[in-house]
Amino acid sequence: ILNVEQSPQSLHVQEGDSTNFTCSFPSSNFYALHWYRWETAKSPEALFVMTLNGDEKKKGRISATLNTKEGYSYLYIKGSQPEDSATYLCAFSGGYQKVTFGTGTKLQVIP
Amino acid sequence: NAGVMQNPRHLVRRRGQEARLRCSPMKGHSHVYWYRQLPEEGLKFMVYLQKENIIDESGMPKERFSAEFPKEGPSILRIQQVVRGDSAAYFCASSPGQNNNEQFFGPGTRLTVL
């Protein structure tokens, strides 16, 4: 059983605050780490796919870093907006195998 | 280019009936994944298929559940003799290649077993 853990489970921030959360995953047999954004009543939307140790990816105000040696990835949101409210999922892929999802961090941005 | 399509969006079945969930991947995608979201839980992997092949079914319950992805037509997740515990949202995702490619999710099918 692969352990993909995300913290915190939930987070409330004020509009304009920057925030970050963590995904930890097995450091062996790493293939790829995915981040998804999942709004209520919608389907998960891919944010990033990261494959190389030290990778940094950015999309607008959202960015992510990857450390495969120690098995963690951070997702950062700069200047949070109410529309950023969603559950952020990470998913670990260990080669030609299933993708294992974490349980997500539920972000609520308060106007 | 249409996204991943799933139908039906909502399905109601009585205990003991069969449920068939369909997933049409994005055009050009030959890899399909099925996930289940039980109430108050996250996404759980069920099965990974390529055309005509099951690659990984380690997340599938041993009984009553089966999946296929034929050469022509959508991928089908079939649940026989449904029970109340099968009530969940079932999501399908597709990707063009191997696991490092991002997966594109369909809107899901919400199954309710009465």
XYZ file of C-alpha atoms in Angstrom:
225
model
C 0.000 0.000 0.000
C 1.457 3.338 -1.040
C 1.109 6.223 1.401
C 0.426 9.580 -0.177
C -0.315 12.095 2.519
C -1.386 15.681 2.279
C -1.372 18.322 4.971
C -3.165 20.169 6.241
C -6.515 18.483 5.609
C -8.238 21.827 5.435
C -7.216 25.441 5.474
C -8.995 28.780 5.784
C -7.152 31.877 4.611
C -8.093 35.498 4.084
C -8.284 36.874 0.576
C -4.872 38.195 -0.402
C -2.916 35.864 1.880
C -0.389 33.499 0.405
C -0.544 29.877 1.424
C 1.108 26.543 0.860
C 0.468 22.898 1.528
C 2.375 19.664 1.410
C 2.206 16.317 -0.309
C 4.459 13.507 0.892
C 4.960 10.313 -1.034
C 7.285 7.299 -1.215
C 10.790 8.317 -2.233
C 11.491 5.009 -3.986
C 10.318 4.023 -7.461
C 9.281 7.573 -8.255
C 7.901 8.242 -11.717
C 5.708 11.350 -11.531
C 3.841 13.575 -9.112
C 0.591 15.198 -10.197
C -1.313 18.126 -8.685
C -5.016 18.569 -9.329
C -7.553 21.210 -8.406
C -11.013 19.879 -7.590
C -13.924 22.255 -7.204
C -17.122 21.048 -5.618
C -19.515 19.404 -8.098
C -16.884 19.445 -10.838
C -14.216 16.989 -11.954
C -10.544 17.238 -10.974
C -8.522 19.535 -13.197
C -4.831 18.927 -13.756
C -2.489 21.679 -12.551
C 0.981 20.173 -12.856
C 2.800 16.970 -13.703
C 6.263 16.892 -12.192
C 8.870 14.286 -12.959
C 12.344 15.613 -12.082
C 13.856 16.186 -8.666
C 14.094 19.924 -8.098
C 11.352 20.683 -10.622
C 9.491 23.927 -10.117
C 6.350 24.648 -12.070
C 4.193 27.747 -12.177
C 0.768 28.586 -13.519
C -0.347 32.120 -12.751
C -0.367 32.563 -8.964
C 0.057 28.845 -8.295
C 3.425 27.134 -8.211
C 4.788 23.784 -7.080
C 8.139 22.318 -6.131
C 9.314 18.733 -6.047
C 11.847 16.847 -3.931
C 11.911 13.210 -4.971
C 14.827 12.253 -2.717
C 12.955 13.118 0.451
C 9.515 12.467 -0.990
C 7.627 15.723 -0.807
C 6.094 18.399 -2.969
C 4.810 21.834 -1.992
C 2.007 23.730 -3.673
C 2.030 27.507 -3.215
C -0.736 29.987 -3.912
C 0.239 33.632 -3.921
C -2.382 36.240 -3.052
C -5.276 33.806 -2.593
C -8.588 34.718 -4.182
C -12.060 33.324 -3.395
C -12.046 31.491 -6.723
C -9.040 29.514 -5.484
C -11.335 27.764 -3.015
C -11.201 24.080 -3.908
C -9.675 20.793 -2.839
C -6.105 20.372 -4.026
C -5.119 16.786 -4.688
C -1.712 15.337 -5.265
C -1.193 11.961 -6.897
C 1.887 9.769 -6.974
C 2.842 7.540 -9.856
C 5.484 4.875 -9.268
C 6.247 3.752 -12.770
C 3.927 1.802 -15.021
C 1.429 1.469 -12.222
C -1.701 3.017 -10.852
C -1.730 6.579 -9.696
C -2.312 6.895 -5.956
C -4.132 10.001 -4.783
C -3.782 11.769 -1.463
C -6.955 12.737 0.383
C -6.512 16.379 -0.517
C -6.216 19.744 1.151
C -9.486 21.664 1.204
C -8.803 25.368 0.825
C -11.381 28.009 1.703
C -10.499 31.610 0.855
C -12.547 34.090 2.865
C -13.354 37.375 1.095
C -12.004 18.511 -29.103
C -14.551 17.168 -26.673
C -13.317 16.305 -23.220
C -13.775 13.024 -21.414
C -17.423 12.071 -21.495
C -19.216 9.918 -19.017
C -22.761 8.705 -19.060
C -25.086 8.550 -17.452
C -24.335 11.420 -15.079
C -26.735 10.022 -12.518
C -27.813 6.419 -12.177
C -30.278 4.961 -9.709
C -30.438 1.229 -9.193
C -32.181 -1.074 -6.766
C -30.199 -3.624 -4.821
C -29.420 -6.646 -6.985
C -29.598 -4.822 -10.308
C -26.697 -4.206 -12.644
C -25.060 -0.828 -13.225
C -23.190 0.033 -16.418
C -21.100 3.172 -16.479
C -19.632 4.447 -19.717
C -16.556 6.522 -20.381
C -15.455 7.948 -23.712
C -11.867 9.196 -23.496
C -10.595 12.322 -25.148
C -9.816 11.959 -28.822
C -6.361 10.481 -29.256
C -6.206 9.086 -25.707
C -5.732 5.356 -25.432
C -5.388 5.090 -21.641
C -8.386 5.065 -19.330
C -8.525 5.063 -15.543
C -11.526 4.520 -13.290
C -11.753 5.989 -9.797
C -14.365 5.818 -7.084
C -15.196 8.486 -4.566
C -17.154 7.168 -1.624
C -19.084 9.677 0.498
C -16.714 11.769 2.623
C -13.663 10.071 1.111
C -11.093 10.916 -1.543
C -10.508 9.404 -4.941
C -9.609 5.730 -4.933
C -8.024 4.071 -7.928
C -9.940 1.126 -9.343
C -8.547 0.081 -12.705
C -6.253 1.206 -15.508
C -6.944 0.063 -19.059
C -5.543 0.490 -22.491
C -7.414 -0.500 -25.607
C -8.478 -4.140 -25.200
C -6.166 -4.646 -22.210
C -6.475 -4.340 -18.448
C -3.122 -3.056 -17.221
C -3.765 -2.760 -13.499
C -6.945 -3.778 -11.688
C -5.510 -3.828 -8.197
C -8.122 -1.367 -6.941
C -11.118 -3.314 -8.180
C -13.239 -5.231 -5.669
C -12.753 -8.942 -6.269
C -16.384 -9.688 -6.980
C -19.203 -8.083 -8.969
C -16.987 -5.397 -10.581
C -15.511 -5.622 -14.066
C -14.154 -3.197 -16.622
C -13.398 -3.268 -20.293
C -12.084 -0.938 -22.953
C -12.878 -2.483 -26.330
C -11.202 -1.652 -29.598
C -14.258 0.323 -30.619
C -16.529 2.216 -28.298
C -16.331 3.524 -24.763
C -14.832 1.962 -21.689
C -17.432 0.262 -19.516
C -17.387 -0.200 -15.768
C -19.902 -2.855 -14.857
C -21.216 -3.547 -11.381
C -23.340 -6.637 -10.977
C -25.846 -7.195 -8.176
C -25.333 -3.725 -6.743
C -25.497 -3.163 -2.993
C -26.030 0.063 -1.045
C -22.298 0.310 -0.365
C -21.685 0.748 -4.099
C -23.334 4.176 -3.958
C -20.585 6.591 -4.909
C -19.312 8.922 -7.596
C -17.352 7.073 -10.275
C -14.863 9.127 -12.237
C -13.106 8.177 -15.402
C -9.924 9.836 -16.625
C -7.948 9.461 -19.827
C -4.410 10.210 -20.865
C -2.559 9.940 -24.134
C 0.378 7.948 -22.812
C 2.014 6.577 -19.739
C 1.572 7.651 -16.158
C 3.595 10.830 -16.352
C 1.053 12.384 -18.670
C -1.659 14.379 -17.005
C -4.995 12.710 -16.725
C -8.119 14.473 -17.904
C -11.175 13.697 -15.865
C -14.753 13.230 -16.928
C -17.670 14.747 -14.999
C -18.347 11.516 -13.141
C -21.347 9.245 -12.739
C -23.154 9.402 -9.438
C -24.561 5.973 -8.638
C -27.292 5.680 -6.031
C -28.385 2.246 -4.896
C -31.781 2.164 -3.225
